[in-house]
């Protein structure tokens, strides 16, 4: 990571939450599934790592977003989109993952056996969406959920990569 821009304290994480609420939440809803060249975050919160390491709690992000709606600072589609991502997806999957361990970690439903392509480490590809998604991870240790799900995971499925290989890469490459 060339430019270290991550919070390491709760106070810093709360400041990033405030910045997201004030500067990007209003546009999150219309653009939550968007990708643009050399724009790795767009209007995303980039708060997932602080949920993962305990510096922020899911309910406090949701409460701040709901309050922004009540204060007229964010439209309902942006707040609903964020709350749905956190409570309806992230927390549901986290609980599912914990309840189904270790089976879900080792699952390989399609029986794919190929190794993770080298381009995941180098970012060297002519496929623009894939290159942009990998560039974000290589340079920042981050990519938003559309890049993770629709580009990186989909590419792995199309190339019949063993999902455990991809999972190890996600654990290694992301902050």
Tab-separated table of N, CA and C in Angstrom:
chain	number	residue	atom	x	y	z
A	1	UNK	N	0.863	-1.172	0.000
A	1	UNK	CA	0.000	0.000	0.000
A	1	UNK	C	0.905	1.228	0.000
A	2	UNK	N	0.816	2.012	-1.051
A	2	UNK	CA	1.703	3.171	-1.187
A	2	UNK	C	1.315	4.321	-0.266
A	3	UNK	N	0.046	4.619	-0.190
A	3	UNK	CA	-0.418	5.736	0.640
A	3	UNK	C	-1.298	5.181	1.754
A	4	UNK	N	-0.797	5.172	2.979
A	4	UNK	CA	-1.566	4.624	4.096
A	4	UNK	C	-2.624	5.635	4.513
A	5	UNK	N	-3.895	5.253	4.327
A	5	UNK	CA	-4.975	6.188	4.597
A	5	UNK	C	-6.053	5.580	5.495
A	6	UNK	N	-5.679	4.584	6.240
A	6	UNK	CA	-6.663	3.879	7.045
A	6	UNK	C	-6.627	4.314	8.504
A	7	UNK	N	-7.787	4.271	9.120
A	7	UNK	CA	-7.886	4.578	10.546
A	7	UNK	C	-7.290	3.429	11.352
A	8	UNK	N	-6.666	3.775	12.458
A	8	UNK	CA	-6.126	2.746	13.350
A	8	UNK	C	-6.688	2.883	14.763
A	9	UNK	N	-7.503	3.899	14.988
A	9	UNK	CA	-8.154	4.081	16.286
A	9	UNK	C	-9.652	4.233	16.067
A	10	UNK	N	-10.409	4.022	17.120
A	10	UNK	CA	-11.859	4.205	17.030
A	10	UNK	C	-12.190	5.649	16.668
A	11	UNK	N	-11.500	6.586	17.264
A	11	UNK	CA	-11.755	7.999	16.967
A	11	UNK	C	-11.578	8.292	15.473
A	12	UNK	N	-10.512	7.776	14.891
A	12	UNK	CA	-10.281	7.972	13.462
A	12	UNK	C	-11.370	7.294	12.625
A	13	UNK	N	-11.788	6.100	13.032
A	13	UNK	CA	-12.847	5.395	12.304
A	13	UNK	C	-14.159	6.172	12.370
A	14	UNK	N	-14.469	6.735	13.526
A	14	UNK	CA	-15.682	7.558	13.652
A	14	UNK	C	-15.597	8.807	12.773
A	15	UNK	N	-14.403	9.367	12.633
A	15	UNK	CA	-14.227	10.514	11.736
A	15	UNK	C	-14.499	10.115	10.287
A	16	UNK	N	-14.051	8.933	9.897
A	16	UNK	CA	-14.319	8.449	8.543
A	16	UNK	C	-15.803	8.182	8.338
A	17	UNK	N	-16.472	7.677	9.365
A	17	UNK	CA	-17.921	7.500	9.294
A	17	UNK	C	-18.598	8.848	9.084
A	18	UNK	N	-18.205	9.849	9.854
A	18	UNK	CA	-18.776	11.192	9.696
A	18	UNK	C	-18.547	11.727	8.284
A	19	UNK	N	-17.341	11.540	7.753
A	19	UNK	CA	-17.034	11.993	6.393
A	19	UNK	C	-17.935	11.316	5.372
A	20	UNK	N	-18.132	10.008	5.527
A	20	UNK	CA	-19.005	9.295	4.602
A	20	UNK	C	-20.427	9.837	4.669
A	21	UNK	N	-20.951	9.987	5.872
A	21	UNK	CA	-22.325	10.474	6.037
A	21	UNK	C	-22.473	11.859	5.404
A	22	UNK	N	-21.521	12.729	5.639
A	22	UNK	CA	-21.601	14.111	5.145
A	22	UNK	C	-21.294	14.244	3.657
A	23	UNK	N	-20.359	13.452	3.142
A	23	UNK	CA	-19.846	13.692	1.794
A	23	UNK	C	-20.303	12.700	0.727
A	24	UNK	N	-20.652	11.451	1.100
A	24	UNK	CA	-20.928	10.453	0.068
A	24	UNK	C	-22.240	9.708	0.217
A	25	UNK	N	-22.811	9.674	1.403
A	25	UNK	CA	-24.033	8.896	1.609
A	25	UNK	C	-25.143	9.299	0.652
A	26	UNK	N	-25.338	10.571	0.430
A	26	UNK	CA	-26.440	11.028	-0.428
A	26	UNK	C	-26.363	10.422	-1.830
A	27	UNK	N	-25.158	10.164	-2.326
A	27	UNK	CA	-24.994	9.598	-3.668
A	27	UNK	C	-24.761	8.092	-3.665
A	28	UNK	N	-24.725	7.490	-2.490
A	28	UNK	CA	-24.472	6.057	-2.415
A	28	UNK	C	-25.559	5.261	-3.136
A	29	UNK	N	-26.813	5.536	-2.856
A	29	UNK	CA	-27.912	4.763	-3.435
A	29	UNK	C	-27.901	4.701	-4.947
A	30	UNK	N	-27.873	5.848	-5.618
A	30	UNK	CA	-27.901	5.811	-7.084
A	30	UNK	C	-26.675	5.137	-7.710
A	31	UNK	N	-25.559	5.131	-6.994
A	31	UNK	CA	-24.313	4.641	-7.586
A	31	UNK	C	-23.692	3.460	-6.845
A	32	UNK	N	-24.442	2.782	-5.974
A	32	UNK	CA	-23.822	1.723	-5.176
A	32	UNK	C	-23.333	0.549	-6.012
A	33	UNK	N	-23.882	0.359	-7.198
A	33	UNK	CA	-23.443	-0.734	-8.060
A	33	UNK	C	-22.571	-0.257	-9.213
A	34	UNK	N	-22.166	1.001	-9.200
A	34	UNK	CA	-21.398	1.581	-10.306
A	34	UNK	C	-19.905	1.319	-10.167
A	35	UNK	N	-19.264	1.306	-11.313
A	35	UNK	CA	-17.806	1.260	-11.382
A	35	UNK	C	-17.371	2.328	-12.373
A	36	UNK	N	-16.237	2.959	-12.123
A	36	UNK	CA	-15.681	3.950	-13.037
A	36	UNK	C	-14.159	3.823	-13.028
A	37	UNK	N	-13.556	4.060	-14.169
A	37	UNK	CA	-12.106	3.950	-14.304
A	37	UNK	C	-11.385	4.840	-13.299
A	38	UNK	N	-10.431	4.241	-12.617
A	38	UNK	CA	-9.587	4.930	-11.633
A	38	UNK	C	-10.375	5.606	-10.514
A	39	UNK	N	-11.530	5.064	-10.194
A	39	UNK	CA	-12.349	5.529	-9.066
A	39	UNK	C	-12.682	4.309	-8.205
A	40	UNK	N	-11.740	3.850	-7.394
A	40	UNK	CA	-11.949	2.595	-6.670
A	40	UNK	C	-13.021	2.636	-5.583
A	41	UNK	N	-13.364	3.819	-5.092
A	41	UNK	CA	-14.359	3.865	-4.017
A	41	UNK	C	-15.657	4.536	-4.428
A	42	UNK	N	-15.615	5.486	-5.348
A	42	UNK	CA	-16.798	6.253	-5.748
A	42	UNK	C	-17.496	6.792	-4.508
A	43	UNK	N	-18.751	6.360	-4.288
A	43	UNK	CA	-19.529	6.860	-3.151
A	43	UNK	C	-19.671	5.817	-2.048
A	44	UNK	N	-18.837	4.787	-2.086
A	44	UNK	CA	-18.890	3.749	-1.060
A	44	UNK	C	-18.315	4.264	0.252
A	45	UNK	N	-18.724	3.613	1.326
A	45	UNK	CA	-18.312	4.071	2.657
A	45	UNK	C	-16.869	3.707	2.980
A	46	UNK	N	-16.384	2.610	2.467
A	46	UNK	CA	-15.076	2.021	2.806
A	46	UNK	C	-14.960	1.718	4.301
A	47	UNK	N	-16.089	1.471	4.944
A	47	UNK	CA	-16.105	1.236	6.394
A	47	UNK	C	-16.085	-0.242	6.775
A	48	UNK	N	-16.144	-1.139	5.801
A	48	UNK	CA	-16.243	-2.562	6.134
A	48	UNK	C	-15.065	-3.057	6.963
A	49	UNK	N	-13.872	-2.569	6.680
A	49	UNK	CA	-12.738	-3.062	7.462
A	49	UNK	C	-12.839	-2.645	8.918
A	50	UNK	N	-13.492	-1.517	9.192
A	50	UNK	CA	-13.657	-1.075	10.587
A	50	UNK	C	-14.763	-1.856	11.288
A	51	UNK	N	-15.709	-2.369	10.522
A	51	UNK	CA	-16.669	-3.321	11.082
A	51	UNK	C	-15.948	-4.633	11.376
A	52	UNK	N	-15.099	-5.054	10.454
A	52	UNK	CA	-14.384	-6.321	10.612
A	52	UNK	C	-13.423	-6.317	11.792
A	53	UNK	N	-12.781	-5.174	12.055
A	53	UNK	CA	-11.810	-5.158	13.154
A	53	UNK	C	-12.381	-4.587	14.451
A	54	UNK	N	-13.670	-4.247	14.465
A	54	UNK	CA	-14.336	-3.834	15.694
A	54	UNK	C	-14.239	-2.364	16.045
A	55	UNK	N	-13.650	-1.540	15.182
A	55	UNK	CA	-13.582	-0.106	15.480
A	55	UNK	C	-14.936	0.576	15.297
A	56	UNK	N	-15.795	-0.001	14.465
A	56	UNK	CA	-17.170	0.489	14.297
A	56	UNK	C	-18.133	-0.676	14.471
A	57	UNK	N	-19.353	-0.353	14.865
A	57	UNK	CA	-20.395	-1.359	15.049
A	57	UNK	C	-21.483	-1.158	13.997
A	58	UNK	N	-22.085	-2.249	13.519
A	58	UNK	CA	-23.102	-2.129	12.473
A	58	UNK	C	-24.236	-1.177	12.836
A	59	UNK	N	-24.734	-1.277	14.072
A	59	UNK	CA	-25.880	-0.458	14.459
A	59	UNK	C	-25.561	1.029	14.439
A	60	UNK	N	-24.312	1.418	14.764
A	60	UNK	CA	-24.015	2.846	14.804
A	60	UNK	C	-23.916	3.442	13.397
A	61	UNK	N	-23.443	2.675	12.443
A	61	UNK	CA	-23.433	3.163	11.064
A	61	UNK	C	-24.867	3.322	10.573
A	62	UNK	N	-25.694	2.310	10.841
A	62	UNK	CA	-27.099	2.375	10.416
A	62	UNK	C	-27.825	3.537	11.086
A	63	UNK	N	-27.612	3.720	12.373
A	63	UNK	CA	-28.269	4.831	13.080
A	63	UNK	C	-27.865	6.184	12.509
A	64	UNK	N	-26.594	6.348	12.204
A	64	UNK	CA	-26.132	7.633	11.642
A	64	UNK	C	-26.742	7.867	10.263
A	65	UNK	N	-26.841	6.818	9.472
A	65	UNK	CA	-27.440	6.953	8.143
A	65	UNK	C	-28.924	7.299	8.253
A	66	UNK	N	-29.633	6.634	9.141
A	66	UNK	CA	-31.065	6.914	9.332
A	66	UNK	C	-31.262	8.340	9.825
A	67	UNK	N	-30.394	8.789	10.706
A	67	UNK	CA	-30.485	10.171	11.184
A	67	UNK	C	-30.233	11.166	10.046
A	68	UNK	N	-29.318	10.846	9.153
A	68	UNK	CA	-29.064	11.721	7.999
A	68	UNK	C	-30.312	11.836	7.132
A	69	UNK	N	-31.040	10.729	6.984
A	69	UNK	CA	-32.308	10.777	6.247
A	69	UNK	C	-33.310	11.672	6.973
A	70	UNK	N	-33.447	11.471	8.272
A	70	UNK	CA	-34.392	12.277	9.060
A	70	UNK	C	-34.044	13.764	9.020
A	71	UNK	N	-32.750	14.070	8.918
A	71	UNK	CA	-32.296	15.462	8.865
A	71	UNK	C	-32.334	16.044	7.455
A	72	UNK	N	-32.781	15.242	6.489
A	72	UNK	CA	-32.861	15.715	5.111
A	72	UNK	C	-31.526	15.777	4.387
A	73	UNK	N	-30.523	15.049	4.891
A	73	UNK	CA	-29.187	15.089	4.289
A	73	UNK	C	-28.929	13.941	3.315
A	74	UNK	N	-29.809	12.948	3.306
A	74	UNK	CA	-29.618	11.797	2.423
A	74	UNK	C	-30.982	11.259	2.005
A	75	UNK	N	-31.125	10.861	0.748
A	75	UNK	CA	-32.398	10.311	0.283
A	75	UNK	C	-32.615	8.885	0.792
A	76	UNK	N	-33.861	8.478	0.782
A	76	UNK	CA	-34.223	7.158	1.305
A	76	UNK	C	-33.508	6.028	0.566
A	77	UNK	N	-33.335	6.145	-0.763
A	77	UNK	CA	-32.695	5.039	-1.482
A	77	UNK	C	-31.237	4.848	-1.065
A	78	UNK	N	-30.563	5.922	-0.704
A	78	UNK	CA	-29.177	5.792	-0.243
A	78	UNK	C	-29.110	5.171	1.141
A	79	UNK	N	-29.987	5.597	2.015
A	79	UNK	CA	-29.999	5.060	3.382
A	79	UNK	C	-30.453	3.606	3.368
A	80	UNK	N	-31.505	3.315	2.622
A	80	UNK	CA	-31.985	1.933	2.523
A	80	UNK	C	-30.899	1.035	1.948
A	81	UNK	N	-30.210	1.513	0.911
A	81	UNK	CA	-29.149	0.716	0.303
A	81	UNK	C	-28.035	0.397	1.278
A	82	UNK	N	-27.636	1.376	2.064
A	82	UNK	CA	-26.567	1.160	3.042
A	82	UNK	C	-27.017	0.220	4.157
A	83	UNK	N	-28.189	0.469	4.716
A	83	UNK	CA	-28.699	-0.380	5.800
A	83	UNK	C	-28.887	-1.811	5.302
A	84	UNK	N	-29.396	-1.970	4.086
A	84	UNK	CA	-29.573	-3.305	3.511
A	84	UNK	C	-28.228	-4.000	3.336
A	85	UNK	N	-27.215	-3.264	2.881
A	85	UNK	CA	-25.890	-3.862	2.723
A	85	UNK	C	-25.323	-4.324	4.064
A	86	UNK	N	-25.519	-3.527	5.097
A	86	UNK	CA	-24.936	-3.864	6.402
A	86	UNK	C	-25.754	-4.925	7.130
A	87	UNK	N	-27.035	-4.656	7.355
A	87	UNK	CA	-27.852	-5.594	8.136
A	87	UNK	C	-28.394	-6.742	7.297
A	88	UNK	N	-28.861	-6.436	6.100
A	88	UNK	CA	-29.495	-7.455	5.275
A	88	UNK	C	-28.526	-8.362	4.558
A	89	UNK	N	-27.292	-7.929	4.418
A	89	UNK	CA	-26.325	-8.766	3.728
A	89	UNK	C	-25.135	-9.093	4.626
A	90	UNK	N	-24.367	-8.099	5.018
A	90	UNK	CA	-23.138	-8.355	5.774
A	90	UNK	C	-23.397	-9.128	7.059
A	91	UNK	N	-24.299	-8.655	7.878
A	91	UNK	CA	-24.540	-9.305	9.168
A	91	UNK	C	-25.193	-10.667	8.999
A	92	UNK	N	-26.103	-10.797	8.030
A	92	UNK	CA	-26.713	-12.100	7.769
A	92	UNK	C	-25.645	-13.114	7.360
A	93	UNK	N	-24.795	-12.734	6.424
A	93	UNK	CA	-23.758	-13.646	5.949
A	93	UNK	C	-22.738	-13.943	7.047
A	94	UNK	N	-22.399	-12.947	7.855
A	94	UNK	CA	-21.458	-13.185	8.962
A	94	UNK	C	-22.012	-14.237	9.913
A	95	UNK	N	-23.281	-14.131	10.270
A	95	UNK	CA	-23.903	-15.098	11.173
A	95	UNK	C	-23.989	-16.473	10.510
A	96	UNK	N	-24.369	-16.499	9.238
A	96	UNK	CA	-24.421	-17.759	8.492
A	96	UNK	C	-23.035	-18.414	8.474
A	97	UNK	N	-22.033	-17.620	8.166
A	97	UNK	CA	-20.660	-18.119	8.091
A	97	UNK	C	-20.234	-18.729	9.425
A	98	UNK	N	-20.503	-18.027	10.514
A	98	UNK	CA	-20.136	-18.540	11.834
A	98	UNK	C	-20.905	-19.810	12.181
A	99	UNK	N	-22.185	-19.861	11.821
A	99	UNK	CA	-23.013	-21.021	12.145
A	99	UNK	C	-22.632	-22.254	11.326
A	100	UNK	N	-22.129	-22.051	10.133
A	100	UNK	CA	-21.875	-23.163	9.223
A	100	UNK	C	-20.400	-23.566	9.131
A	101	UNK	N	-19.574	-23.032	10.001
A	101	UNK	CA	-18.149	-23.374	9.958
A	101	UNK	C	-17.929	-24.794	10.455
A	102	UNK	N	-16.945	-25.526	9.971
A	102	UNK	CA	-16.007	-25.130	8.917
A	102	UNK	C	-16.493	-25.482	7.511
A	103	UNK	N	-17.675	-26.081	7.402
A	103	UNK	CA	-18.151	-26.564	6.107
A	103	UNK	C	-18.189	-25.479	5.039
A	104	UNK	N	-18.686	-24.299	5.402
A	104	UNK	CA	-18.821	-23.247	4.399
A	104	UNK	C	-17.453	-22.751	3.925
A	105	UNK	N	-16.474	-22.746	4.778
A	105	UNK	CA	-15.129	-22.302	4.392
A	105	UNK	C	-14.510	-23.268	3.388
A	106	UNK	N	-14.821	-24.536	3.516
A	106	UNK	CA	-14.224	-25.555	2.648
A	106	UNK	C	-15.107	-25.922	1.463
A	107	UNK	N	-16.262	-25.294	1.325
A	107	UNK	CA	-17.204	-25.651	0.262
A	107	UNK	C	-16.610	-25.390	-1.122
A	108	UNK	N	-16.923	-26.301	-2.030
A	108	UNK	CA	-16.512	-26.172	-3.430
A	108	UNK	C	-17.589	-26.859	-4.259
A	109	UNK	N	-18.761	-26.263	-4.292
A	109	UNK	CA	-19.948	-26.862	-4.888
A	109	UNK	C	-19.725	-27.303	-6.332
A	110	UNK	N	-19.009	-26.503	-7.106
A	110	UNK	CA	-18.797	-26.809	-8.523
A	110	UNK	C	-17.578	-27.711	-8.755
A	111	UNK	N	-16.884	-28.061	-7.681
A	111	UNK	CA	-15.685	-28.902	-7.776
A	111	UNK	C	-14.615	-28.311	-8.694
A	112	UNK	N	-14.469	-26.999	-8.659
A	112	UNK	CA	-13.422	-26.339	-9.438
A	112	UNK	C	-12.076	-26.618	-8.788
A	113	UNK	N	-11.056	-26.840	-9.611
A	113	UNK	CA	-9.751	-27.228	-9.077
A	113	UNK	C	-8.590	-26.380	-9.568
A	114	UNK	N	-8.843	-25.398	-10.430
A	114	UNK	CA	-7.729	-24.611	-10.967
A	114	UNK	C	-7.175	-23.664	-9.913
A	115	UNK	N	-5.870	-23.413	-10.044
A	115	UNK	CA	-5.206	-22.485	-9.131
A	115	UNK	C	-5.602	-21.056	-9.474
A	116	UNK	N	-5.458	-20.177	-8.522
A	116	UNK	CA	-5.742	-18.764	-8.732
A	116	UNK	C	-4.797	-18.222	-9.805
A	117	UNK	N	-5.336	-17.572	-10.842
A	117	UNK	CA	-4.458	-17.041	-11.895
A	117	UNK	C	-3.459	-16.022	-11.346
A	118	UNK	N	-2.263	-16.024	-11.912
A	118	UNK	CA	-1.191	-15.113	-11.496
A	118	UNK	C	-1.619	-13.655	-11.571
A	119	UNK	N	-2.510	-13.334	-12.486
A	119	UNK	CA	-2.915	-11.932	-12.654
A	119	UNK	C	-3.555	-11.350	-11.394
A	120	UNK	N	-4.035	-12.184	-10.485
A	120	UNK	CA	-4.565	-11.667	-9.223
A	120	UNK	C	-3.460	-11.015	-8.396
A	121	UNK	N	-2.235	-11.455	-8.583
A	121	UNK	CA	-1.112	-10.894	-7.837
A	121	UNK	C	-0.463	-9.729	-8.579
A	122	UNK	N	-0.472	-9.804	-9.901
A	122	UNK	CA	0.212	-8.775	-10.696
A	122	UNK	C	-0.723	-7.677	-11.199
A	123	UNK	N	-1.993	-8.020	-11.396
A	123	UNK	CA	-2.937	-7.071	-11.992
A	123	UNK	C	-2.761	-6.946	-13.489
A	124	UNK	N	-1.917	-7.779	-14.075
A	124	UNK	CA	-1.572	-7.686	-15.490
A	124	UNK	C	-2.611	-8.406	-16.352
A	125	UNK	N	-3.530	-7.637	-16.916
A	125	UNK	CA	-4.558	-8.164	-17.804
A	125	UNK	C	-5.069	-7.045	-18.696
A	126	UNK	N	-5.548	-7.414	-19.877
A	126	UNK	CA	-6.147	-6.442	-20.797
A	126	UNK	C	-7.640	-6.267	-20.539
A	127	UNK	N	-8.209	-7.069	-19.665
A	127	UNK	CA	-9.636	-6.943	-19.339
A	127	UNK	C	-9.801	-5.768	-18.377
A	128	UNK	N	-10.397	-4.691	-18.865
A	128	UNK	CA	-10.402	-3.422	-18.136
A	128	UNK	C	-11.066	-3.512	-16.754
A	129	UNK	N	-12.262	-4.081	-16.678
A	129	UNK	CA	-12.947	-4.178	-15.374
A	129	UNK	C	-12.123	-4.989	-14.384
A	130	UNK	N	-11.567	-6.085	-14.852
A	130	UNK	CA	-10.749	-6.926	-13.986
A	130	UNK	C	-9.474	-6.190	-13.567
A	131	UNK	N	-8.835	-5.520	-14.515
A	131	UNK	CA	-7.614	-4.775	-14.213
A	131	UNK	C	-7.886	-3.684	-13.192
A	132	UNK	N	-8.992	-2.952	-13.335
A	132	UNK	CA	-9.331	-1.882	-12.404
A	132	UNK	C	-9.629	-2.430	-11.007
A	133	UNK	N	-10.317	-3.553	-10.950
A	133	UNK	CA	-10.637	-4.161	-9.657
A	133	UNK	C	-9.376	-4.646	-8.956
A	134	UNK	N	-8.494	-5.286	-9.702
A	134	UNK	CA	-7.242	-5.770	-9.121
A	134	UNK	C	-6.330	-4.618	-8.726
A	135	UNK	N	-6.303	-3.574	-9.531
A	135	UNK	CA	-5.483	-2.400	-9.217
A	135	UNK	C	-5.882	-1.818	-7.861
A	136	UNK	N	-7.178	-1.727	-7.613
A	136	UNK	CA	-7.654	-1.198	-6.330
A	136	UNK	C	-7.145	-2.042	-5.168
A	137	UNK	N	-7.196	-3.351	-5.321
A	137	UNK	CA	-6.746	-4.240	-4.247
A	137	UNK	C	-5.231	-4.161	-4.075
A	138	UNK	N	-4.504	-4.214	-5.166
A	138	UNK	CA	-3.041	-4.200	-5.097
A	138	UNK	C	-2.531	-2.889	-4.509
A	139	UNK	N	-3.142	-1.767	-4.905
A	139	UNK	CA	-2.661	-0.464	-4.447
A	139	UNK	C	-3.218	-0.040	-3.093
A	140	UNK	N	-4.445	-0.493	-2.760
A	140	UNK	CA	-5.088	0.002	-1.547
A	140	UNK	C	-5.540	-1.082	-0.578
A	141	UNK	N	-5.465	-2.340	-0.982
A	141	UNK	CA	-5.953	-3.401	-0.111
A	141	UNK	C	-7.462	-3.372	0.036
A	142	UNK	N	-8.143	-2.810	-0.966
A	142	UNK	CA	-9.594	-2.617	-0.874
A	142	UNK	C	-10.209	-2.644	-2.271
A	143	UNK	N	-11.414	-3.159	-2.352
A	143	UNK	CA	-12.302	-2.938	-3.492
A	143	UNK	C	-13.720	-3.032	-2.954
A	144	UNK	N	-14.641	-2.342	-3.605
A	144	UNK	CA	-16.010	-2.369	-3.089
A	144	UNK	C	-16.733	-3.648	-3.496
A	145	UNK	N	-17.924	-3.843	-2.967
A	145	UNK	CA	-18.611	-5.130	-3.088
A	145	UNK	C	-18.913	-5.527	-4.525
A	146	UNK	N	-19.162	-4.591	-5.404
A	146	UNK	CA	-19.437	-4.938	-6.799
A	146	UNK	C	-18.173	-5.480	-7.456
A	147	UNK	N	-17.050	-4.863	-7.191
A	147	UNK	CA	-15.793	-5.375	-7.734
A	147	UNK	C	-15.487	-6.763	-7.178
A	148	UNK	N	-15.726	-6.965	-5.898
A	148	UNK	CA	-15.459	-8.279	-5.289
A	148	UNK	C	-16.389	-9.353	-5.844
A	149	UNK	N	-17.677	-9.040	-5.901
A	149	UNK	CA	-18.667	-10.048	-6.283
A	149	UNK	C	-18.796	-10.207	-7.787
A	150	UNK	N	-19.058	-9.116	-8.472
A	150	UNK	CA	-19.392	-9.186	-9.892
A	150	UNK	C	-18.180	-9.313	-10.807
A	151	UNK	N	-17.023	-8.893	-10.357
A	151	UNK	CA	-15.840	-8.963	-11.219
A	151	UNK	C	-14.897	-10.074	-10.751
A	152	UNK	N	-14.342	-9.938	-9.558
A	152	UNK	CA	-13.322	-10.886	-9.105
A	152	UNK	C	-13.886	-12.288	-8.872
A	153	UNK	N	-14.996	-12.385	-8.166
A	153	UNK	CA	-15.583	-13.708	-7.907
A	153	UNK	C	-16.143	-14.318	-9.185
A	154	UNK	N	-16.785	-13.502	-10.016
A	154	UNK	CA	-17.328	-14.009	-11.276
A	154	UNK	C	-16.205	-14.513	-12.188
A	155	UNK	N	-15.126	-13.745	-12.299
A	155	UNK	CA	-13.991	-14.187	-13.114
A	155	UNK	C	-13.454	-15.523	-12.598
A	156	UNK	N	-13.357	-15.657	-11.298
A	156	UNK	CA	-12.872	-16.912	-10.719
A	156	UNK	C	-13.784	-18.074	-11.070
A	157	UNK	N	-15.082	-17.847	-11.032
A	157	UNK	CA	-16.014	-18.903	-11.434
A	157	UNK	C	-15.871	-19.241	-12.913
A	158	UNK	N	-15.767	-18.217	-13.755
A	158	UNK	CA	-15.645	-18.455	-15.194
A	158	UNK	C	-14.363	-19.201	-15.546
A	159	UNK	N	-13.318	-19.000	-14.770
A	159	UNK	CA	-12.044	-19.686	-15.016
A	159	UNK	C	-11.922	-20.985	-14.217
A	160	UNK	N	-12.977	-21.346	-13.521
A	160	UNK	CA	-13.036	-22.587	-12.734
A	160	UNK	C	-11.946	-22.663	-11.665
A	161	UNK	N	-11.693	-21.503	-11.059
A	161	UNK	CA	-10.713	-21.427	-9.977
A	161	UNK	C	-11.304	-22.024	-8.705
A	162	UNK	N	-10.526	-22.811	-8.018
A	162	UNK	CA	-10.942	-23.367	-6.733
A	162	UNK	C	-11.320	-22.201	-5.812
A	163	UNK	N	-12.546	-22.160	-5.308
A	163	UNK	CA	-12.973	-21.023	-4.484
A	163	UNK	C	-12.142	-20.848	-3.215
A	164	UNK	N	-11.540	-21.918	-2.739
A	164	UNK	CA	-10.685	-21.799	-1.557
A	164	UNK	C	-9.425	-20.995	-1.871
A	165	UNK	N	-8.955	-21.105	-3.114
A	165	UNK	CA	-7.808	-20.298	-3.552
A	165	UNK	C	-8.174	-18.816	-3.535
A	166	UNK	N	-9.346	-18.500	-4.070
A	166	UNK	CA	-9.786	-17.104	-4.090
A	166	UNK	C	-9.991	-16.595	-2.670
A	167	UNK	N	-10.581	-17.408	-1.821
A	167	UNK	CA	-10.808	-17.003	-0.435
A	167	UNK	C	-9.488	-16.686	0.277
A	168	UNK	N	-8.483	-17.510	0.066
A	168	UNK	CA	-7.166	-17.242	0.668
A	168	UNK	C	-6.610	-15.909	0.163
A	169	UNK	N	-6.787	-15.646	-1.137
A	169	UNK	CA	-6.305	-14.385	-1.705
A	169	UNK	C	-7.042	-13.205	-1.079
A	170	UNK	N	-8.370	-13.322	-0.934
A	170	UNK	CA	-9.128	-12.247	-0.287
A	170	UNK	C	-8.587	-11.980	1.120
A	171	UNK	N	-8.349	-13.031	1.879
A	171	UNK	CA	-7.842	-12.853	3.245
A	171	UNK	C	-6.466	-12.197	3.246
A	172	UNK	N	-5.644	-12.558	2.281
A	172	UNK	CA	-4.289	-12.014	2.223
A	172	UNK	C	-4.258	-10.577	1.697
A	173	UNK	N	-5.022	-10.297	0.659
A	173	UNK	CA	-4.867	-9.052	-0.098
A	173	UNK	C	-5.619	-7.854	0.472
A	174	UNK	N	-6.661	-8.095	1.255
A	174	UNK	CA	-7.491	-6.992	1.751
A	174	UNK	C	-7.077	-6.578	3.156
A	175	UNK	N	-7.187	-5.255	3.420
A	175	UNK	CA	-6.899	-4.758	4.764
A	175	UNK	C	-7.981	-5.209	5.716
